Amino acid sequence: MSLYAFLGTLEIGFIYGLVAMGVYLTFRILDFPDLTVDGSFTLGAAATAALIVSGVNPYLATLLGTLAAACAGIVTAWLNLRFNILHLLASILTMTALYTINLRVMGKPNLALIMEPTVLTPFEDLGIPAMYLKVIFVAVCAIIGGLLLSWFLYTQYGLAMRAVGSNKRMAQANGIVVKEKVYVGLALSNGLVGLAGALFAQTSGFADSTMGIGTIVVGLAAVIIGESLFGTKSILVVVLSCILGSILYRIAVSMALNADFLGFQASDLNLLTAVLVTLSLIFPKLRSEYKAKKAKRKKV
Amino acid sequence: MRLSSIFKSAVVSTLLVSSALQAKPVYIATTAIVEHPALDAVRDGIKQALNDNGYSGDNLKFTYESAQGKPDIASQIARKMVGENPDIIVAIATPSAQAAVTATKTIPVVFSAVTDPLAAKLVPTLEQPGGNVTGLSDMANIKEHFTLIKEFVPNLKVLGIPYNPGEANAVSMLESAKVVAEKMGIKIVEAAAPKSSDVMIAAKQLVGKADAIYCPIDNTIISAVESVIKVGIDAQVPVFAGDTSTVERGAIAAVGYNYFDLGRQTGDIVVRILKGEKPGSIDVKMAKGTDLYVNPKMAKRMGIEVPKAVLEKATKIVK
């Protein structure tokens, strides 16, 4: 892999690290399978791009795009909590609605940001080559995002949210307002995903109505890869391993893209990626099984 | 000491070998947002044009990556390609082209099968775009298409168009189709198909409303065009297409370029750059096409006859 390709892999890995954190927050912390992200990723990108194109400051646009995506999370939570629609279905409904909303927000299916100012523009005069600048910028965003999220999960409020996820009844019995935690959790999760979308649009030069497809798969893969390779001992480790998991996922994709020499074709990409991700999932289990066997033999 | 001498002799022998092989091969990296017959034909056409101009075998390195319909992968592919420092990057369809243009300001980028390069912000102007980007637009000559349909269906009042509202190319096409149709006294009824699995239902919605169905050059519709054709046969509504390769898959007729030809025209731009022209000084080309494909068997199955005049003009009659 060339340096440029590696930096590109890191860049997209960091951006999707934010997605992974959002997915981690709903799936693991709140135990709320949330497919809204497929739509809110695009919403973050679409709203930010539309605002930038109409002349709004990129930072303000990114903030508003993130907030819009957070609102999408609130809608899913509302459908689930107010009307008792199954969480999975509620999120699918929001995601489906978002497809149309995203087209409306952009006014067309694809908005180009190639010649527009972005959040990176103020740093472009610093003399750092663009390929490094982008990576540094998204890395800082992802790491700050990760630190803030784990800090949040250690606060009293965050602990209450974790309690809701692990045992709703117990949490309620202890005087925690369950609904409020779900609302905040989903808003936060989709906000992170929307921020990722906004950053992706700005570093890749476009927002496209199809860009959210499969976001949930990528996010989940990153969470699981991160968890299985770096363990789940502390929240801080898990949150930061979301970023590492996401980067490893992208490296897997890169390797699949470079697999020409093995006789693979471009159309084999999805299978190759799935196999590489599966291998990374199996590896820690095999290792621990091997260790356990070895330990047993020693005992005998 | 020993290591460095081994290294030195390795370098020397490599230099000898490479000078024996003369110039290093030309490296053309191509990428498309998704794989389907039309876009694959573009890729093959590009390669053909390169071969015709003497770039083949040992003096051509030609790679191809598909983003499998995912813009995030398109972005990753673009970066990977830039890292390999090819002589030219060829990007097929809008998101892939945008990703490539964002990824490099120095490597020449030639786009293809992009309907509206200005709206996609790939180039600031179509003439002498400057910078490192130029390419080929596949904006169809819609008036030509509608005139052809009128030859088959003389009292055409309402034309049905299934399209993907989420695809930039399709939306640009539909907008210009409406303008053209109004001038010709035709009413357009549209049916949205956001996914290829929705194409069948979209086609069915048009039955009873439209005198004929026109399948535009839309990645979603084209990838599932068989379902439109099936509806056309079942409901006896003639189905026409915006590209000739779809006629081979069952549409009654189309005038224009086939995608292989489009690839060839793209390849010609690539060759001009290889021969030393600057991308920025090459105008963005509009795809040219004079092909007329007819499929009489399908026409019959959809309940109409091919007019004699059309049969005589046809460049290819699909058997």
PDB file of N, CA, C and O in Angstrom, chain A residues 208-236:
ATOM      1  N   ASP A 208     -23.838  12.757  -1.534  1.00  0.00           N
ATOM      2  CA  ASP A 208     -24.608  12.016  -2.519  1.00  0.00           C
ATOM      3  C   ASP A 208     -25.712  11.267  -1.788  1.00  0.00           C
ATOM      4  O   ASP A 208     -25.511  10.766  -0.688  1.00  0.00           O
ATOM      5  N   SER A 209     -26.887  11.204  -2.421  1.00  0.00           N
ATOM      6  CA  SER A 209     -28.028  10.590  -1.742  1.00  0.00           C
ATOM      7  C   SER A 209     -27.793   9.123  -1.388  1.00  0.00           C
ATOM      8  O   SER A 209     -28.440   8.584  -0.514  1.00  0.00           O
ATOM      9  N   THR A 210     -26.849   8.475  -2.065  1.00  0.00           N
ATOM     10  CA  THR A 210     -26.625   7.048  -1.799  1.00  0.00           C
ATOM     11  C   THR A 210     -25.539   6.802  -0.754  1.00  0.00           C
ATOM     12  O   THR A 210     -25.237   5.668  -0.423  1.00  0.00           O
ATOM     13  N   MET A 211     -24.938   7.869  -0.229  1.00  0.00           N
ATOM     14  CA  MET A 211     -23.729   7.663   0.566  1.00  0.00           C
ATOM     15  C   MET A 211     -23.962   6.963   1.899  1.00  0.00           C
ATOM     16  O   MET A 211     -23.037   6.419   2.478  1.00  0.00           O
ATOM     17  N   GLY A 212     -25.207   6.954   2.390  1.00  0.00           N
ATOM     18  CA  GLY A 212     -25.439   6.351   3.705  1.00  0.00           C
ATOM     19  C   GLY A 212     -25.646   4.848   3.679  1.00  0.00           C
ATOM     20  O   GLY A 212     -25.596   4.204   4.721  1.00  0.00           O
ATOM     21  N   ILE A 213     -25.847   4.312   2.480  1.00  0.00           N
ATOM     22  CA  ILE A 213     -26.182   2.884   2.390  1.00  0.00           C
ATOM     23  C   ILE A 213     -25.079   2.028   3.015  1.00  0.00           C
ATOM     24  O   ILE A 213     -23.920   2.154   2.664  1.00  0.00           O
ATOM     25  N   GLY A 214     -25.481   1.199   3.964  1.00  0.00           N
ATOM     26  CA  GLY A 214     -24.504   0.300   4.583  1.00  0.00           C
ATOM     27  C   GLY A 214     -23.716   0.906   5.727  1.00  0.00           C
ATOM     28  O   GLY A 214     -22.831   0.266   6.279  1.00  0.00           O
ATOM     29  N   THR A 215     -24.025   2.158   6.096  1.00  0.00           N
ATOM     30  CA  THR A 215     -23.304   2.794   7.204  1.00  0.00           C
ATOM     31  C   THR A 215     -23.371   1.932   8.458  1.00  0.00           C
ATOM     32  O   THR A 215     -22.382   1.756   9.168  1.00  0.00           O
ATOM     33  N   ILE A 216     -24.555   1.377   8.705  1.00  0.00           N
ATOM     34  CA  ILE A 216     -24.737   0.583   9.915  1.00  0.00           C
ATOM     35  C   ILE A 216     -23.815  -0.629   9.932  1.00  0.00           C
ATOM     36  O   ILE A 216     -23.225  -0.974  10.957  1.00  0.00           O
ATOM     37  N   VAL A 217     -23.629  -1.239   8.764  1.00  0.00           N
ATOM     38  CA  VAL A 217     -22.770  -2.425   8.678  1.00  0.00           C
ATOM     39  C   VAL A 217     -21.325  -2.045   8.980  1.00  0.00           C
ATOM     40  O   VAL A 217     -20.633  -2.706   9.758  1.00  0.00           O
ATOM     41  N   VAL A 218     -20.898  -0.935   8.373  1.00  0.00           N
ATOM     42  CA  VAL A 218     -19.533  -0.481   8.584  1.00  0.00           C
ATOM     43  C   VAL A 218     -19.326  -0.146  10.061  1.00  0.00           C
ATOM     44  O   VAL A 218     -18.325  -0.540  10.672  1.00  0.00           O
ATOM     45  N   GLY A 219     -20.293   0.555  10.647  1.00  0.00           N
ATOM     46  CA  GLY A 219     -20.190   0.950  12.053  1.00  0.00           C
ATOM     47  C   GLY A 219     -20.127  -0.266  12.967  1.00  0.00           C
ATOM     48  O   GLY A 219     -19.255  -0.355  13.841  1.00  0.00           O
ATOM     49  N   LEU A 220     -21.016  -1.198  12.736  1.00  0.00           N
ATOM     50  CA  LEU A 220     -21.047  -2.411  13.565  1.00  0.00           C
ATOM     51  C   LEU A 220     -19.758  -3.211  13.418  1.00  0.00           C
ATOM     52  O   LEU A 220     -19.191  -3.675  14.411  1.00  0.00           O
ATOM     53  N   ALA A 221     -19.312  -3.357  12.169  1.00  0.00           N
ATOM     54  CA  ALA A 221     -18.079  -4.102  11.929  1.00  0.00           C
ATOM     55  C   ALA A 221     -16.939  -3.470  12.727  1.00  0.00           C
ATOM     56  O   ALA A 221     -16.168  -4.168  13.392  1.00  0.00           O
ATOM     57  N   ALA A 222     -16.863  -2.138  12.681  1.00  0.00           N
ATOM     58  CA  ALA A 222     -15.790  -1.440  13.388  1.00  0.00           C
ATOM     59  C   ALA A 222     -15.890  -1.691  14.889  1.00  0.00           C
ATOM     60  O   ALA A 222     -14.890  -1.978  15.555  1.00  0.00           O
ATOM     61  N   VAL A 223     -17.107  -1.604  15.443  1.00  0.00           N
ATOM     62  CA  VAL A 223     -17.289  -1.822  16.877  1.00  0.00           C
ATOM     63  C   VAL A 223     -16.833  -3.231  17.252  1.00  0.00           C
ATOM     64  O   VAL A 223     -16.077  -3.428  18.208  1.00  0.00           O
ATOM     65  N   ILE A 224     -17.272  -4.198  16.459  1.00  0.00           N
ATOM     66  CA  ILE A 224     -16.979  -5.596  16.811  1.00  0.00           C
ATOM     67  C   ILE A 224     -15.490  -5.909  16.637  1.00  0.00           C
ATOM     68  O   ILE A 224     -14.881  -6.554  17.482  1.00  0.00           O
ATOM     69  N   ILE A 225     -14.903  -5.408  15.552  1.00  0.00           N
ATOM     70  CA  ILE A 225     -13.460  -5.626  15.366  1.00  0.00           C
ATOM     71  C   ILE A 225     -12.703  -5.005  16.534  1.00  0.00           C
ATOM     72  O   ILE A 225     -11.830  -5.628  17.139  1.00  0.00           O
ATOM     73  N   GLY A 226     -13.069  -3.776  16.881  1.00  0.00           N
ATOM     74  CA  GLY A 226     -12.411  -3.072  17.988  1.00  0.00           C
ATOM     75  C   GLY A 226     -12.543  -3.851  19.281  1.00  0.00           C
ATOM     76  O   GLY A 226     -11.561  -4.114  19.974  1.00  0.00           O
ATOM     77  N   GLU A 227     -13.756  -4.274  19.571  1.00  0.00           N
ATOM     78  CA  GLU A 227     -14.004  -5.014  20.822  1.00  0.00           C
ATOM     79  C   GLU A 227     -13.216  -6.312  20.864  1.00  0.00           C
ATOM     80  O   GLU A 227     -12.637  -6.671  21.885  1.00  0.00           O
ATOM     81  N   SER A 228     -13.215  -7.023  19.727  1.00  0.00           N
ATOM     82  CA  SER A 228     -12.606  -8.353  19.776  1.00  0.00           C
ATOM     83  C   SER A 228     -11.087  -8.281  19.816  1.00  0.00           C
ATOM     84  O   SER A 228     -10.442  -9.183  20.307  1.00  0.00           O
ATOM     85  N   LEU A 229     -10.524  -7.199  19.316  1.00  0.00           N
ATOM     86  CA  LEU A 229      -9.060  -7.114  19.333  1.00  0.00           C
ATOM     87  C   LEU A 229      -8.523  -6.408  20.570  1.00  0.00           C
ATOM     88  O   LEU A 229      -7.429  -6.691  21.023  1.00  0.00           O
ATOM     89  N   PHE A 230      -9.307  -5.473  21.108  1.00  0.00           N
ATOM     90  CA  PHE A 230      -8.757  -4.680  22.212  1.00  0.00           C
ATOM     91  C   PHE A 230      -9.494  -4.878  23.530  1.00  0.00           C
ATOM     92  O   PHE A 230      -9.207  -4.228  24.510  1.00  0.00           O
ATOM     93  N   GLY A 231     -10.485  -5.786  23.534  1.00  0.00           N
ATOM     94  CA  GLY A 231     -11.165  -6.099  24.789  1.00  0.00           C
ATOM     95  C   GLY A 231     -12.205  -5.061  25.167  1.00  0.00           C
ATOM     96  O   GLY A 231     -12.362  -4.035  24.507  1.00  0.00           O
ATOM     97  N   THR A 232     -12.937  -5.372  26.251  1.00  0.00           N
ATOM     98  CA  THR A 232     -14.037  -4.491  26.653  1.00  0.00           C
ATOM     99  C   THR A 232     -13.891  -4.085  28.111  1.00  0.00           C
ATOM    100  O   THR A 232     -14.867  -3.835  28.808  1.00  0.00           O
ATOM    101  N   LYS A 233     -12.641  -4.046  28.568  1.00  0.00           N
ATOM    102  CA  LYS A 233     -12.447  -3.839  30.013  1.00  0.00           C
ATOM    103  C   LYS A 233     -12.893  -2.482  30.497  1.00  0.00           C
ATOM    104  O   LYS A 233     -13.553  -2.366  31.520  1.00  0.00           O
ATOM    105  N   SER A 234     -12.509  -1.420  29.793  1.00  0.00           N
ATOM    106  CA  SER A 234     -12.954  -0.093  30.260  1.00  0.00           C
ATOM    107  C   SER A 234     -13.612   0.662  29.114  1.00  0.00           C
ATOM    108  O   SER A 234     -13.315   0.419  27.939  1.00  0.00           O
ATOM    109  N   ILE A 235     -14.505   1.560  29.487  1.00  0.00           N
ATOM    110  CA  ILE A 235     -15.236   2.344  28.490  1.00  0.00           C
ATOM    111  C   ILE A 235     -14.270   3.109  27.585  1.00  0.00           C
ATOM    112  O   ILE A 235     -14.424   3.125  26.366  1.00  0.00           O
ATOM    113  N   LEU A 236     -13.250   3.715  28.195  1.00  0.00           N
ATOM    114  CA  LEU A 236     -12.307   4.510  27.400  1.00  0.00           C
ATOM    115  C   LEU A 236     -11.657   3.646  26.314  1.00  0.00           C
ATOM    116  O   LEU A 236     -11.570   4.042  25.157  1.00  0.00           O
TER     117      LEU A 236
END
